[in-house]
Amino acid sequence: MQTDYKSKGLNLLKKGQKGIIHGVFSRFGLILLLLIIQVLMLFGIFRWFEEFLPHIMGGTALFTVVMVIYLLNSKINPTAKITWLIAIMLVPVFGVLLFAYTQSDIGHRALKARMNQIIANTRESVPQSEDVMEMLTRENQGVASLAHYIQRSGCHPVYEHTAVTYFPLGENKFEEMLRQLEAAEHFIFMEYFIVDEGLMWGRILEILARKASAGVDVRVMYDGSCEFALLPRDYPKRLRKLGIKCKIFAPVTPFVSTHYNYRDHRKILVIDGHTAFNGGVNLADEYINQKEKFGHWKDTAVMLKGEAVKSFTLMFLQMWGILEEKEEYGRFLAYPFFPVEAAKGYVIPYGDCPLDEDKLGERVYMDILNRSLKYVHIMSPYLILDGEMETALKFAAERGVDVKLLLPGIPDKFVPYALAKTHYATLLESGVKIYEYTPGFVHAKVFVSDSREAVVGTINLDYRSLYHHFECATYLYGVDCIKELEEDFQNTLGKCRLVTMDMVRREKWTVKLTGRLVKAAAPLM
């Protein structure tokens, strides 16, 4: 089926009902004003304490020394420690109060408790096949060890007999999405970071509304950051009128809270329990190159058919169930999944929760780097590395592995672009090869290694994605489409410029200065 781009599908917003200007002068604008007032009040309180506390404690020097000792002995990421040490030494009392506020769990204690309860309740919902794990162990002990680690953070089994289709562009995924949505008979679950009205969402929404009217259980969940400029606050009500159940993760409220630090960055579509989509593609026109924002948009995705779809069904229901008392896991996990007997290899869908101690997304990437023998080829939109990830990339290259990073040639944000440049010199010195996609912006999140294993998902190489977001990905081992991933990487390299040390030295001074100044605050971004 060739996508008919002449049809805009169903749109619920009229001209002028979205965008920053509309947001400022809507109910969201009032909420934003209240948030600003609260921030100013908190800053005023901090400033008052900054003048008041040193006299009680005998001076800022002692105060700073105590906090430095505390930080050095804390479990915080070493790179983040440096950021907080700088903040506390520059503005001792204000820095300490800000640190205490961000570390206190105020604003997301209830979320953390509920999420931990859900994970505990669903840990055995999709049991691991012992036969599959034994076969994987015989084939590759290293991968089996990784699978064991992934499993300990939640219900993320290893599956076989799952067919995986790779999409090298967002428009490829979009066309297949429409086909699969049209075939839905029982339920459609959609969880996305960004939803924006236009051709892509309009075509999808038209199908969702039609399916909902036919009795299909249609559920849509998107992140609350969409309220800033993309969708009005009452958009869920508009969807409900069409029979579509809708929830917003962490909607903007008029209360300052650390809860806003945690965003739902996942992209999941599940159809009838037998088909799932995952990858970097959101539901907006730039992701299918129908709207140009930063040149050509390079993105990727995968479609799964088989038992592994159960994990994505469970992941969606876990997020959906945060504010639900009724548990529906058994009913939806019982739908047939149609194993693809001819499908080779193993598949592990997994989610990364920022509220636990396991930094799963980063650890999976690092494990691939540490076990690689010949090459690790990476596509990522951002490169804001902590010390551990930078060391893993460098160590792989230094022991002879061909490590290639494929990054945007046209950035979407100046500050992350400048921060990425601060890592270039040290990576190049270790033998890491860096390429920039000259036609535009790379939004893909792909690791492929040694023609045998790969990851396609939502996890970027930056602090926000690795430490502060709800994320998800699909780990692949021995799957047929891994060859296609590597071919796509090589084809994309042909459209890139190779970064050299001379180019790094000749970089604009504004980029260099911005990167160096902001680098100290990178873990807080």
Coordinates of C-alpha atoms in Angstrom, one line a residue:
M1 CA 0.0 0.0 0.0
Q2 CA 1.4 3.3 -1.0
T3 CA 0.7 6.1 1.4
D4 CA -1.7 8.7 0.0
Y5 CA -0.1 11.9 1.2
K6 CA -3.0 13.9 -0.4
S7 CA -5.3 12.8 2.4
K8 CA -4.7 14.7 5.7
G9 CA -6.9 12.3 7.7
L10 CA -8.6 13.6 10.8
N11 CA -7.6 16.8 12.6
L12 CA -9.2 18.1 15.8
L13 CA -7.6 21.5 16.0
K14 CA -8.4 24.6 14.0
K15 CA -5.8 27.0 12.9
G16 CA -4.4 29.0 15.8
Q17 CA -5.3 26.3 18.4
K18 CA -1.7 25.2 19.0
G19 CA 1.7 26.8 19.2
I20 CA 3.6 28.9 21.8
I21 CA 1.4 32.0 21.4
H22 CA -1.8 30.0 21.9
G23 CA -0.3 28.2 24.8
V24 CA 0.7 31.5 26.6
F25 CA -2.8 32.9 26.3
S26 CA -4.6 29.7 27.2
R27 CA -5.1 27.9 30.5
F28 CA -1.6 26.6 30.1
G29 CA -0.4 30.2 30.2
L30 CA -1.9 30.7 33.6
I31 CA -0.3 27.6 34.9
L32 CA 3.0 28.7 33.4
L33 CA 2.7 32.1 35.2
L34 CA 2.0 30.4 38.5
L35 CA 5.0 28.1 38.0
I36 CA 7.2 31.2 37.4
I37 CA 5.9 32.9 40.5
Q38 CA 6.7 29.8 42.6
V39 CA 10.2 29.5 41.1
L40 CA 10.8 33.2 42.0
M41 CA 9.5 32.6 45.5
L42 CA 11.8 29.6 46.0
F43 CA 14.7 31.5 44.7
G44 CA 13.9 34.3 47.2
I45 CA 13.8 31.8 50.0
F46 CA 17.1 30.3 48.9
R47 CA 18.7 33.7 48.8
W48 CA 17.3 34.5 52.3
F49 CA 18.8 31.2 53.6
E50 CA 22.1 32.1 51.9
E51 CA 22.3 35.2 53.9
F52 CA 21.1 33.6 57.1
L53 CA 22.5 30.1 57.4
P54 CA 26.3 30.9 57.3
H55 CA 26.1 32.9 60.5
I56 CA 24.4 30.0 62.4
M57 CA 26.8 27.4 61.0
G58 CA 30.0 29.3 61.6
G59 CA 30.7 30.3 58.1
T60 CA 30.3 29.1 54.5
A61 CA 33.8 27.4 54.4
L62 CA 32.9 24.8 57.0
F63 CA 29.5 24.4 55.4
T64 CA 31.1 23.8 52.0
V65 CA 33.7 21.3 53.3
V66 CA 31.0 19.2 54.9
M67 CA 28.9 19.1 51.7
V68 CA 32.0 18.2 49.6
I69 CA 32.8 15.3 51.9
Y70 CA 29.2 14.2 51.7
L71 CA 29.1 14.3 47.9
L72 CA 32.3 12.5 47.5
N73 CA 30.9 9.6 49.5
S74 CA 27.5 9.6 47.9
K75 CA 26.3 7.1 45.2
I76 CA 25.7 9.8 42.6
N77 CA 27.2 9.4 39.2
P78 CA 30.8 10.7 39.3
T79 CA 30.2 13.2 36.5
A80 CA 27.1 14.6 38.3
K81 CA 29.2 14.9 41.5
I82 CA 31.5 17.3 39.7
T83 CA 28.6 19.4 38.7
W84 CA 27.2 19.6 42.2
L85 CA 30.6 20.3 43.7
I86 CA 31.1 23.2 41.4
A87 CA 27.6 24.5 42.2
I88 CA 28.1 24.2 46.0
M89 CA 31.5 25.8 45.9
L90 CA 30.3 28.8 43.8
V91 CA 27.1 29.4 45.8
P92 CA 27.3 27.3 48.9
V93 CA 24.0 27.6 50.6
F94 CA 21.9 28.0 47.5
G95 CA 23.7 25.1 45.9
V96 CA 23.1 22.8 48.9
L97 CA 19.4 23.8 49.2
L98 CA 19.0 23.1 45.4
F99 CA 20.8 19.8 45.8
A100 CA 18.6 18.8 48.8
Y101 CA 15.5 19.8 46.9
T102 CA 16.3 17.7 43.8
Q103 CA 17.5 14.7 45.8
S104 CA 14.5 14.7 48.2
D105 CA 12.1 12.9 45.9
I106 CA 9.5 15.6 46.5
G107 CA 7.0 15.5 43.7
H108 CA 7.7 12.0 42.5
R109 CA 7.6 9.9 45.7
A110 CA 4.1 8.6 44.9
L111 CA 5.1 7.9 41.3
K112 CA 8.2 6.0 42.4
A113 CA 6.2 4.0 45.0
R114 CA 3.5 3.2 42.5
M115 CA 6.0 2.2 39.7
N116 CA 7.9 -0.1 42.1
Q117 CA 4.6 -1.7 43.1
I118 CA 3.6 -2.3 39.5
I119 CA 7.0 -3.8 38.6
A120 CA 6.8 -6.1 41.6
N121 CA 3.3 -7.2 40.8
T122 CA 4.1 -7.9 37.1
R123 CA 7.6 -9.4 37.5
E124 CA 6.3 -12.9 36.6
S125 CA 3.6 -11.8 34.1
V126 CA 5.6 -13.0 31.1
P127 CA 7.8 -15.9 32.4
Q128 CA 11.2 -16.6 30.9
S129 CA 11.3 -19.8 28.9
E130 CA 14.1 -21.9 30.5
D131 CA 14.7 -23.7 27.2
V132 CA 15.2 -20.4 25.3
M133 CA 17.7 -19.2 28.0
E134 CA 19.6 -22.4 27.8
M135 CA 19.9 -22.3 24.1
L136 CA 21.1 -18.7 24.2
T137 CA 23.7 -19.6 26.9
R138 CA 25.1 -22.4 24.7
E139 CA 25.3 -20.0 21.7
N140 CA 26.8 -17.0 23.5
Q141 CA 27.5 -16.8 27.2
G142 CA 28.2 -13.1 27.1
V143 CA 24.8 -12.3 25.6
A144 CA 23.1 -14.6 28.1
S145 CA 24.8 -12.7 30.9
L146 CA 23.5 -9.5 29.5
A147 CA 20.0 -11.0 29.2
H148 CA 20.2 -12.0 32.9
Y149 CA 21.1 -8.4 33.8
I150 CA 18.2 -7.0 31.7
Q151 CA 15.8 -9.4 33.4
R152 CA 16.7 -8.3 36.9
S153 CA 15.4 -4.8 36.4
G154 CA 11.9 -6.1 35.5
C155 CA 9.9 -8.5 33.3
H156 CA 12.1 -8.5 30.2
P157 CA 12.5 -12.1 28.9
V158 CA 14.5 -13.4 26.0
Y159 CA 12.3 -14.6 23.1
E160 CA 12.8 -16.6 19.9
H161 CA 10.5 -17.1 16.9
T162 CA 9.9 -13.4 16.6
A163 CA 10.1 -11.8 13.2
V164 CA 11.7 -8.3 13.1
T165 CA 11.3 -5.8 10.3
Y166 CA 13.7 -2.9 10.1
F167 CA 12.6 0.5 8.8
P168 CA 15.5 2.8 7.8
L169 CA 13.3 5.9 7.6
G170 CA 10.2 7.2 9.5
E171 CA 8.1 7.2 6.3
N172 CA 8.8 3.5 5.9
K173 CA 7.5 2.9 9.4
F174 CA 4.5 5.1 8.8
E175 CA 3.3 3.2 5.7
E176 CA 3.5 -0.1 7.6
M177 CA 1.8 1.4 10.6
L178 CA -1.2 2.3 8.6
R179 CA -1.4 -1.2 7.2
Q180 CA -1.2 -2.8 10.6
L181 CA -3.7 -0.4 12.2
E182 CA -6.2 -1.1 9.5
A183 CA -6.0 -4.8 10.4
A184 CA -6.6 -4.3 14.2
E185 CA -9.5 -6.3 15.6
H186 CA -9.2 -6.2 19.4
F187 CA -6.9 -3.4 20.8
I188 CA -4.5 -0.7 19.8
F189 CA -2.1 0.7 22.4
M190 CA 0.0 3.8 21.5
E191 CA 2.6 5.5 23.8
Y192 CA 4.6 8.3 22.3
F193 CA 6.7 11.2 23.5
I194 CA 5.4 13.6 20.9
V195 CA 2.1 13.8 19.2
D196 CA 1.5 16.7 16.8
E197 CA -1.4 17.3 14.5
G198 CA -0.6 17.1 10.8
L199 CA -0.6 14.6 8.0
M200 CA 1.0 11.7 10.0
W201 CA -1.2 12.0 13.1
G202 CA -4.2 12.9 11.0
R203 CA -4.0 9.7 9.0
I204 CA -3.5 7.6 12.1
L205 CA -6.2 9.4 14.1
E206 CA -8.7 8.7 11.3
I207 CA -8.1 5.0 11.6
L208 CA -8.1 5.1 15.4
A209 CA -11.5 6.8 15.5
R210 CA -13.0 4.4 13.0
K211 CA -11.6 1.4 14.9
A212 CA -12.9 2.7 18.2
S213 CA -16.4 3.1 16.8
A214 CA -16.2 -0.5 15.7
G215 CA -15.5 -1.7 19.3
V216 CA -11.7 -1.9 19.2
D217 CA -10.1 -0.9 22.6
V218 CA -8.0 2.1 21.5
R219 CA -5.7 3.8 24.0
V220 CA -3.3 6.7 23.5
M221 CA -0.7 8.0 25.9
Y222 CA 1.6 10.9 25.3
D223 CA 4.1 13.0 27.4
G224 CA 2.9 16.2 29.1
S225 CA 5.6 18.2 27.4
C226 CA 3.3 18.2 24.4
E227 CA 1.2 20.8 26.2
F228 CA 3.9 23.4 25.8
A229 CA 3.2 24.2 22.2
L230 CA 1.8 21.1 20.3
L231 CA -1.5 20.1 21.8
P232 CA -4.0 22.0 24.0
R233 CA -4.8 20.9 27.5
D234 CA -8.3 19.6 26.6
Y235 CA -7.0 17.3 23.8
P236 CA -7.6 14.1 25.7
K237 CA -11.3 15.1 26.0
R238 CA -11.5 15.6 22.3
L239 CA -10.1 12.1 21.7
R240 CA -12.5 10.6 24.3
K241 CA -15.4 12.0 22.3
L242 CA -14.2 9.8 19.4
G243 CA -14.2 6.7 21.7
I244 CA -10.4 6.8 22.2
K245 CA -9.1 6.5 25.7
C246 CA -6.3 9.0 26.4
K247 CA -3.9 9.8 29.2
I248 CA -1.1 12.4 29.5
F249 CA 2.0 11.4 31.4
A250 CA 3.0 14.1 33.9
P251 CA 0.8 16.9 32.6
V252 CA 1.9 20.4 33.5
T253 CA 0.3 21.6 36.8
P254 CA 0.7 24.9 38.7
F255 CA 3.1 23.4 41.3
V256 CA 6.8 23.3 41.1
S257 CA 8.0 19.7 41.3
T258 CA 10.9 17.5 40.6
H259 CA 8.3 15.2 39.0
Y260 CA 8.7 17.2 35.7
N261 CA 12.3 16.0 35.5
Y262 CA 11.0 12.5 34.5
R263 CA 9.5 12.4 31.0
D264 CA 8.0 9.5 29.1
H265 CA 10.3 9.4 26.1
R266 CA 9.1 5.9 24.9
K267 CA 7.6 5.1 21.5
I268 CA 5.4 2.0 21.5
L269 CA 2.6 0.8 19.3
V270 CA 1.0 -2.6 20.0
I271 CA -1.8 -4.1 17.9
D272 CA -3.8 -7.1 19.2
G273 CA -0.9 -8.5 21.1
H274 CA 0.8 -9.9 18.0
T275 CA 2.4 -6.8 16.4
A276 CA 4.5 -4.1 17.9
F277 CA 6.5 -1.1 16.7
N278 CA 9.5 0.5 18.5
G279 CA 12.2 3.1 17.5
G280 CA 12.8 6.8 17.4
V281 CA 9.9 7.9 15.3
N282 CA 7.3 10.1 17.0
L283 CA 3.9 11.0 15.7
A284 CA 4.7 14.3 13.9
D285 CA 5.3 15.3 10.3
E286 CA 9.0 16.0 10.6
Y287 CA 9.6 12.4 11.4
I288 CA 8.3 11.3 8.0
N289 CA 9.9 14.3 6.1
Q290 CA 6.6 15.9 5.4
K291 CA 7.8 19.0 7.3
E292 CA 11.4 20.2 7.1
K293 CA 12.8 21.5 10.4
F294 CA 16.5 20.6 10.3
G295 CA 17.1 19.3 6.8
H296 CA 16.4 15.7 6.0
W297 CA 15.2 13.7 9.1
K298 CA 17.0 10.4 9.5
D299 CA 15.2 8.0 11.8
T300 CA 14.7 4.3 12.3
A301 CA 12.2 1.8 13.8
V302 CA 11.5 -1.9 14.0
M303 CA 8.3 -4.0 13.8
L304 CA 8.0 -7.2 15.8
K305 CA 5.7 -10.1 15.2
G306 CA 5.7 -13.0 17.6
E307 CA 5.9 -13.7 21.3
A308 CA 8.2 -10.8 22.1
V309 CA 5.3 -8.4 21.5
K310 CA 4.0 -9.4 24.9
S311 CA 6.8 -7.4 26.6
F312 CA 5.7 -4.2 24.8
T313 CA 2.1 -4.9 25.8
L314 CA 3.2 -5.2 29.4
M315 CA 5.3 -2.1 29.2
F316 CA 2.4 0.0 27.9
L317 CA 0.0 -1.4 30.5
Q318 CA 2.6 -0.6 33.3
M319 CA 2.7 3.0 32.3
W320 CA -1.1 3.2 31.7
G321 CA -1.7 1.6 35.1
I322 CA 0.2 4.2 37.2
L323 CA -3.1 6.0 37.9
E324 CA -5.3 2.9 37.6
E325 CA -6.5 0.6 40.4
K326 CA -7.8 -2.0 38.0
E327 CA -5.2 -4.4 36.7
E328 CA -5.6 -5.6 33.2
Y329 CA -2.4 -7.4 32.5
G330 CA -3.7 -11.0 32.3
R331 CA -6.5 -10.1 29.9
F332 CA -4.4 -8.4 27.3
L333 CA -1.4 -10.7 27.7
A334 CA -3.6 -13.7 26.9
Y335 CA -4.2 -12.7 23.3
P336 CA -2.5 -15.1 20.8
F337 CA 0.8 -14.0 19.4
F338 CA 1.4 -16.2 16.4
P339 CA 5.1 -17.4 16.6
V340 CA 7.1 -17.1 13.5
E341 CA 8.9 -20.5 13.4
A342 CA 11.2 -19.5 10.6
A343 CA 12.5 -16.4 12.4
K344 CA 16.1 -16.7 13.6
G345 CA 17.8 -15.3 16.6
Y346 CA 16.7 -13.8 19.9
V347 CA 14.8 -10.7 20.8
I348 CA 14.6 -8.8 24.2
P349 CA 12.3 -5.8 24.4
Y350 CA 13.2 -3.8 27.5
G351 CA 12.2 -0.6 29.3
D352 CA 14.4 1.7 31.3
C353 CA 12.9 3.3 34.4
P354 CA 14.6 6.4 35.9
L355 CA 13.2 5.7 39.3
D356 CA 15.3 2.6 40.0
E357 CA 19.0 2.0 40.6
D358 CA 19.6 0.2 37.3
K359 CA 20.7 2.5 34.5
L360 CA 19.7 -0.2 32.1
G361 CA 19.9 1.8 28.8
E362 CA 23.5 2.9 29.4
R363 CA 24.6 -0.5 30.7
V364 CA 23.3 -2.4 27.7
Y365 CA 25.2 0.0 25.4
M366 CA 28.4 -0.4 27.5
D367 CA 28.1 -4.1 27.5
I368 CA 27.9 -4.2 23.7
L369 CA 31.0 -2.0 23.5
N370 CA 32.9 -4.1 26.0
R371 CA 32.1 -7.5 24.3
S372 CA 32.6 -6.2 20.7
L373 CA 35.4 -7.8 18.6
K374 CA 35.3 -6.1 15.2
Y375 CA 33.0 -3.1 15.1
V376 CA 30.3 -1.1 16.9
H377 CA 28.4 1.3 14.7
I378 CA 26.2 3.9 16.4
M379 CA 23.6 6.4 15.3
S380 CA 22.5 9.0 17.9
P381 CA 21.1 12.6 17.8
Y382 CA 23.0 13.7 21.0
L383 CA 26.4 13.0 22.4
I384 CA 26.5 14.3 26.0
L385 CA 28.5 11.6 27.7
D386 CA 29.3 10.8 31.3
G387 CA 32.8 9.5 32.2
E388 CA 31.8 5.9 32.1
M389 CA 30.3 5.9 28.6
E390 CA 33.1 8.0 27.2
T391 CA 35.6 5.5 28.7
A392 CA 33.7 2.6 27.2
L393 CA 33.8 4.1 23.7
K394 CA 37.4 5.0 23.9
F395 CA 38.5 1.6 25.4
A396 CA 36.7 -0.3 22.6
A397 CA 38.5 1.8 19.9
E398 CA 41.8 1.5 21.7
R399 CA 41.7 -2.3 21.6
G400 CA 41.2 -2.2 17.9
V401 CA 37.4 -2.2 17.5
D402 CA 36.0 -0.1 14.7
V403 CA 33.9 2.4 16.6
K404 CA 31.9 4.8 14.4
L405 CA 29.5 7.5 15.7
L406 CA 27.0 8.9 13.2
L407 CA 25.7 12.3 14.5
P408 CA 23.6 15.1 13.1
G409 CA 25.1 17.5 10.6
I410 CA 22.3 20.0 11.2
P411 CA 21.5 20.2 14.9
D412 CA 18.1 20.8 16.4
K413 CA 19.4 22.5 19.5
F414 CA 22.5 24.7 19.7
V415 CA 23.6 23.9 23.3
P416 CA 23.5 20.0 23.0
Y417 CA 25.3 20.4 19.7
A418 CA 28.0 22.5 21.4
L419 CA 28.2 19.9 24.3
A420 CA 28.7 17.1 21.8
K421 CA 31.7 18.9 20.3
T422 CA 33.4 18.9 23.7
H423 CA 33.8 15.1 23.4
Y424 CA 35.1 15.0 19.9
A425 CA 38.9 15.6 20.5
T426 CA 39.3 12.9 23.2
L427 CA 37.3 10.4 21.2
L428 CA 39.2 11.0 18.0
E429 CA 42.5 10.7 19.9
S430 CA 41.4 7.2 21.0
G431 CA 40.5 6.1 17.4
V432 CA 36.8 6.6 17.5
K433 CA 35.6 7.8 14.1
I434 CA 32.9 10.5 14.1
Y435 CA 30.7 11.3 11.1
E436 CA 28.1 14.1 10.7
Y437 CA 25.0 13.6 8.5
T438 CA 25.3 16.5 6.1
P439 CA 21.7 16.4 4.7
G440 CA 20.1 17.1 8.1
F441 CA 19.3 15.7 11.5
V442 CA 19.9 12.1 12.7
H443 CA 17.2 11.2 15.3
A444 CA 17.9 7.4 15.1
K445 CA 19.0 5.5 18.2
V446 CA 20.9 2.5 16.9
F447 CA 23.8 0.3 18.0
V448 CA 24.9 -2.5 15.7
S449 CA 27.9 -4.7 16.5
D450 CA 29.9 -7.5 14.8
S451 CA 27.0 -8.5 12.4
R452 CA 25.4 -10.4 15.3
E453 CA 23.7 -8.0 17.8
A454 CA 22.0 -4.6 17.7
V455 CA 19.7 -2.3 19.6
V456 CA 17.0 -0.1 18.1
G457 CA 14.9 2.0 20.4
T458 CA 14.4 5.4 22.0
I459 CA 17.6 5.7 24.1
N460 CA 19.9 8.6 23.2
L461 CA 23.5 9.1 24.4
D462 CA 22.8 12.0 26.7
Y463 CA 22.1 12.4 30.4
R464 CA 18.4 13.1 30.1
S465 CA 17.8 9.9 28.1
L466 CA 20.1 7.7 30.2
Y467 CA 19.2 9.0 33.6
H468 CA 15.9 11.0 33.6
H469 CA 13.6 9.5 31.0
F470 CA 11.3 6.5 30.8
E471 CA 12.8 4.7 27.7
C472 CA 12.4 1.5 25.8
A473 CA 14.4 -0.5 23.2
T474 CA 14.6 -3.8 21.4
Y475 CA 17.8 -5.8 21.8
L476 CA 18.5 -8.2 18.8
Y477 CA 20.9 -11.1 18.6
G478 CA 21.3 -13.3 15.5
V479 CA 18.2 -11.8 13.9
D480 CA 18.2 -11.6 10.1
C481 CA 17.5 -7.8 9.9
I482 CA 20.8 -7.0 11.6
K483 CA 22.4 -7.2 8.2
E484 CA 19.9 -4.6 7.0
L485 CA 20.8 -2.3 9.9
E486 CA 24.5 -2.5 9.0
E487 CA 23.8 -1.9 5.3
D488 CA 21.7 1.2 6.3
F489 CA 24.5 2.5 8.4
Q490 CA 27.0 2.1 5.6
N491 CA 24.6 3.7 3.1
T492 CA 24.1 6.7 5.5
L493 CA 27.8 7.1 5.9
G494 CA 28.0 7.9 2.2
K495 CA 26.0 11.1 3.0
C496 CA 28.2 12.1 5.9
R497 CA 31.4 14.1 6.5
L498 CA 34.2 12.5 8.5
V499 CA 35.2 14.7 11.4
T500 CA 39.0 15.3 11.7
M501 CA 41.1 16.9 14.5
D502 CA 41.7 19.8 12.2
M503 CA 38.0 20.4 11.9
V504 CA 37.7 20.3 15.7
R505 CA 40.5 22.9 16.1
R506 CA 38.8 25.1 13.5
E507 CA 35.4 24.9 15.1
K508 CA 33.6 28.3 15.7
W509 CA 34.7 30.0 18.9
T510 CA 31.0 30.4 19.9
V511 CA 30.5 26.7 19.8
K512 CA 33.7 25.9 21.7
L513 CA 32.9 28.5 24.4
T514 CA 29.3 27.4 24.8
G515 CA 30.3 23.8 25.1
R516 CA 33.0 24.4 27.7
L517 CA 30.8 26.8 29.8
V518 CA 27.8 24.5 29.8
K519 CA 29.6 21.2 30.3
A520 CA 29.7 21.6 34.0
A521 CA 25.9 21.7 34.1
A522 CA 25.4 18.9 31.5
P523 CA 24.2 16.3 34.1
L524 CA 21.4 18.6 35.1
M525 CA 20.1 19.3 31.6

